[in-house]
Amino acid sequence: MTNETPLAIDVRGLVKSFGGRRVVDDFSMRIPEGKIFGFLGPNGSGKTTTLRMLCGLLTPDAGEGTCLGLDLRNQAPLIKRQTGYMTQKFSLYEDLTIRENLEFVARLYEMDKRGERVDSALRDLGLYSRRDQQTGTLSGGWKQRLALTACILHEPRLLLLDEPTAGVDPTARRDFWDEIHTLAGRGITVLVSTHYMDEAERCHEIVYIAYGKLLASGTSDEIIDGTKLFTWRAHGPDADRLAGQLRGKDGVEMAVAFGADLHVSGTDEAALEAAIQPFRGTGKLNWHPTKPTLEDVFIHLTAGSKDNFS
Amino acid sequence: MRRLLSITRLVAMLMKEFNHMRRDRTTLGMMIGVPLIQLTLFGFAINTDPKALPTAIYSADTSAYTRDFTAALVNTGYFEIVTEARSREDVDGMLTRGQVQFAVTIPANFTRDLIRGERPEILVEADATDPVATGSAISALQQVKQSVFDRDLKGVSLARAPAPPAFDVIIHRRYNPENITQYNIVPGLMGVVLTMTLVMITGLAVTRERERGTMENLLAMPVRPMEVMLGKIIPYVIVGYVQATIILIAASVLFHVPVEGSVMLLSAAAILFMVANLAVGFTFSTIAQNQLQAVQMTFFFFLPSLLLSGFMFPFRGMPQWAQVLGEALPLTHFLRIARGILLKGSTFTDIAADLLGITAFVIVATAIAMTRYRQTLD
Ligand SMILES: Nc1ncnc2c1ncn2[C@@H]1O[C@H](COP(=O)(O)OP(=O)(O)O)[C@@H](O)[C@H]1O
Ligand SMILES: [Mg+2]
C-alpha cells in the first residue's frame, strides 16, 4: 500500500460480541481511496457485522479507527452522510414505487435538485418508464440494481456492499461489476462482500475472514503465494472420482473436483507427492503441479481456522 | 449539521408514511371500521353500583333535623360529605369541575317549616353525566326521605305511620337530565377508540420496519430520532381526527348527544390526547421485537385504560389504588374532558387540570421513547 494515497478505511482491533460470542475478533483493515476491496469468508464469519460497524450501525466493543478520515466512534453521523451502504437483504420499501423510494432517499440526504437527480438516476438505471411501479414487483436482479442506485444517489465517497450479487444471474452480475469499476474510476472506495471467486478476482485486493478473524489479505496473487500451499492437478477420464480415495491420506489436506479435473493440495510438498504417487502410474491421468486457485486457498484457510476455533 | 430536526427529512418521513398508509388498505379500513363497530357494540350500558360518592352540602339552616338528615345520607353508604359549600355559586362550581358527584342544598327555615308541617324541600343535584354512577345513590335517597324523621317527629307533629314524608327531596339531574346512558358512553368511546387504534398503529409502524429489514437501511441514512418519531406520529394524528369526527357525528346524529361546549376546545384537547397515545405506541415499538409483541403490548396498555379510566366502571366506584392508577392514564383525563365539554359545556379552566395530566404523560412517554430509541442495531 502506498503512503501517498489517503486511506478510506483505517480500522484497528475491532471486536464485536453477541451474547458473549466474539463474532468479530481483533479485526484490522486499511483500504486506500479509490480501491475495490473484496470481503470474503464463509457464512456467519462476521462480514455483515464488520460492515455494520464501519457505517455506524453497530458500536464496536473494542477497537478504533477512521472511515473517510472521520472517527468511527464519535463521528458516525458524518460518516453516514458520505457512505452508501447496501444491505444484504433488500431493504427498500416494497410497497412504495421505485420513484418514491429514490425520492425518499434524496430527501433524507437533503439533496438539491431532487427531481432532476432522481429522474436522471431512473434513466441511467433504465427504470424510468416503470418508475410508478411498486418496488416489490421487481425481479431480484432489478432490485439489486435499484438498491445500488439508491445508495449512490447522494454521491458517497465510500460504498459498503453486502453480498450485492447473491442470487443474481451472470449477465446481471457482470453489469453490476462494470458499474462498480466505473464508480471506483471516479475515486469512490468500494468494500464488497461476496462468495463468488470470479468476483473476488475482479477486486484490487481481497480481505479474507473466517469465524471473526482476519486470515489473509492482499491481492489474489499475494494471498495465493503467501499461503505456501502446494497443489497438483489431475486431468483425464474420471479424475474427479479419485477425490474420495485421496481425502484423509497423509499430506493431502484437500482433494477438490473442478469439473473433470481434480485439485489435490497440502502444505507439505514431499508428503503430498508421496500421497499421490500410487495414482500417477495408472497412465490415463495427467498429473502436474499447478498454482493453487483462490478457492483452494480459501478452503484451506477456512479448514485451518475451524480447527483452531473449535 | 447536528440539528435536532430537519424539515426536509421530516417531510421525507411524512410522505413515506402517507404512502405506506395509502397502500395499506386493510389497516386503513380497520382505522375507520373500528370506531363504527365500537359505536354499535357499546350502544348499551354497563351497570354498577358505586358507593361513597363525593357530596357537597350547602346548609342554609342548621339544626338537629338537618344533622340527622345528613347522617342518614351518609349511612346509606352512597354519599360521602367531602365539603361544606359556602354559597350556591360554590355548589355550582364544584359540580362543573367534577369535584363532587352530588350537591345537597338545605334551604333556610327548613327546620321551622318542617315542624310547622309545611313540607319543606331539600334540593339534591346530581352530576348525571355518568348516570350509572348516580343511579343507585338516587334510589337510596328515596329511602332516606321515607324514614329519616320518623322517630324525631313523633312527639311533635301529628304524623302517624304510614304517612307521607314530612318533607320533599327534589332531585336535579344536571347535564344529562334524561339520564341517557349513551350521553356518557359515546363521548367516552371517542377516547377508547383513539387509545386502541393509535397505540397499536404506531407500535406496528416501527416494528414492521424492523421485521422487514428496512430499519437497517433507514438507520444507515442520516435521519434523526425526532424525525423518525414525528414522521410516525403526525400521519396518525390525522387518522385520529377522522376517527374522532366519525364518532362525534354519530354521537349527535344517532344518539343525539348534545354539544354544549366548544368543539374547538375539544379538538385541541384531542390532539394532545392523540399525541399521548402515539407516544406510547412509539415507546412500545422501541421495546417490541416484532409486530406480534407490539400488538400484545397494546393490549397491556389498552385493558387498564378501558377498565380504570371510568369508561367501563364509574371512576368513583373504584378502590383507591385503582383510582390512583387511573389518574396516570391519559384516557381517564380525556374522558372527563370529552364528557365535560360535550355535556356540561366545560371551558378551558374547567379542563385545565386534566390537560395538565395528559401533558405530563406525554412528556414522560416521549422521554422514555427518546432514550429507548437506538440509532444503531446494537
Ligand atoms: N444482532 C445479532 N445478534 C446475535 N447474533 C448475531 C447478530 N448479528 C449477527 N449475529 C451472529 O454473528 C455471526 C456473524 O454474522 P454475520 O456478520 O452476519 O456473518 P456473515 O455476514 O459473514 O455471514 C453469525 O453467527 C450470526 O448469527
Ligand atoms: Mg452477511
Tab-separated table of N, CA and C in Angstrom, chain B residues 18 81 115 134 151 161 184 205 220 228 236 278 297 378:
chain	number	residue	atom	x	y	z
B	18	PHE	N	-47.281	8.434	4.620
B	18	PHE	CA	-48.577	8.583	3.951
B	18	PHE	C	-48.710	7.589	2.810
B	81	ILE	N	-69.790	13.067	52.524
B	81	ILE	CA	-69.741	14.526	52.520
B	81	ILE	C	-68.281	14.942	52.516
B	115	ILE	N	-91.278	21.617	61.240
B	115	ILE	CA	-92.073	21.482	62.460
B	115	ILE	C	-93.494	21.966	62.230
B	134	THR	N	-74.641	7.513	39.327
B	134	THR	CA	-75.556	8.194	40.238
B	134	THR	C	-76.843	7.421	40.498
B	151	ARG	N	-88.688	8.965	63.734
B	151	ARG	CA	-88.502	8.983	65.180
B	151	ARG	C	-88.554	10.421	65.722
B	161	ALA	N	-97.562	6.829	61.193
B	161	ALA	CA	-97.149	5.934	60.105
B	161	ALA	C	-98.329	5.057	59.710
B	184	ASN	N	-73.225	9.364	28.057
B	184	ASN	CA	-71.984	9.115	28.769
B	184	ASN	C	-71.048	8.240	27.949
B	205	ALA	N	-46.087	0.366	13.119
B	205	ALA	CA	-45.374	1.085	12.058
B	205	ALA	C	-43.867	0.974	12.223
B	220	ALA	N	-28.986	3.592	8.360
B	220	ALA	CA	-27.721	3.856	7.683
B	220	ALA	C	-27.733	5.234	7.031
B	228	VAL	N	-37.803	10.558	12.896
B	228	VAL	CA	-38.480	9.266	12.749
B	228	VAL	C	-39.747	9.266	13.591
B	236	TYR	N	-50.736	9.785	11.811
B	236	TYR	CA	-51.795	9.105	12.534
B	236	TYR	C	-52.623	10.058	13.388
B	278	LEU	N	-49.946	8.099	20.730
B	278	LEU	CA	-48.962	7.780	19.706
B	278	LEU	C	-47.578	7.656	20.325
B	297	MET	N	-48.404	-5.702	23.580
B	297	MET	CA	-48.173	-4.562	24.470
B	297	MET	C	-49.332	-3.576	24.403
B	378	ASP	N	-27.528	-2.239	17.666
B	378	ASP	CA	-26.989	-2.969	18.834
B	378	ASP	C	-28.094	-3.596	19.654
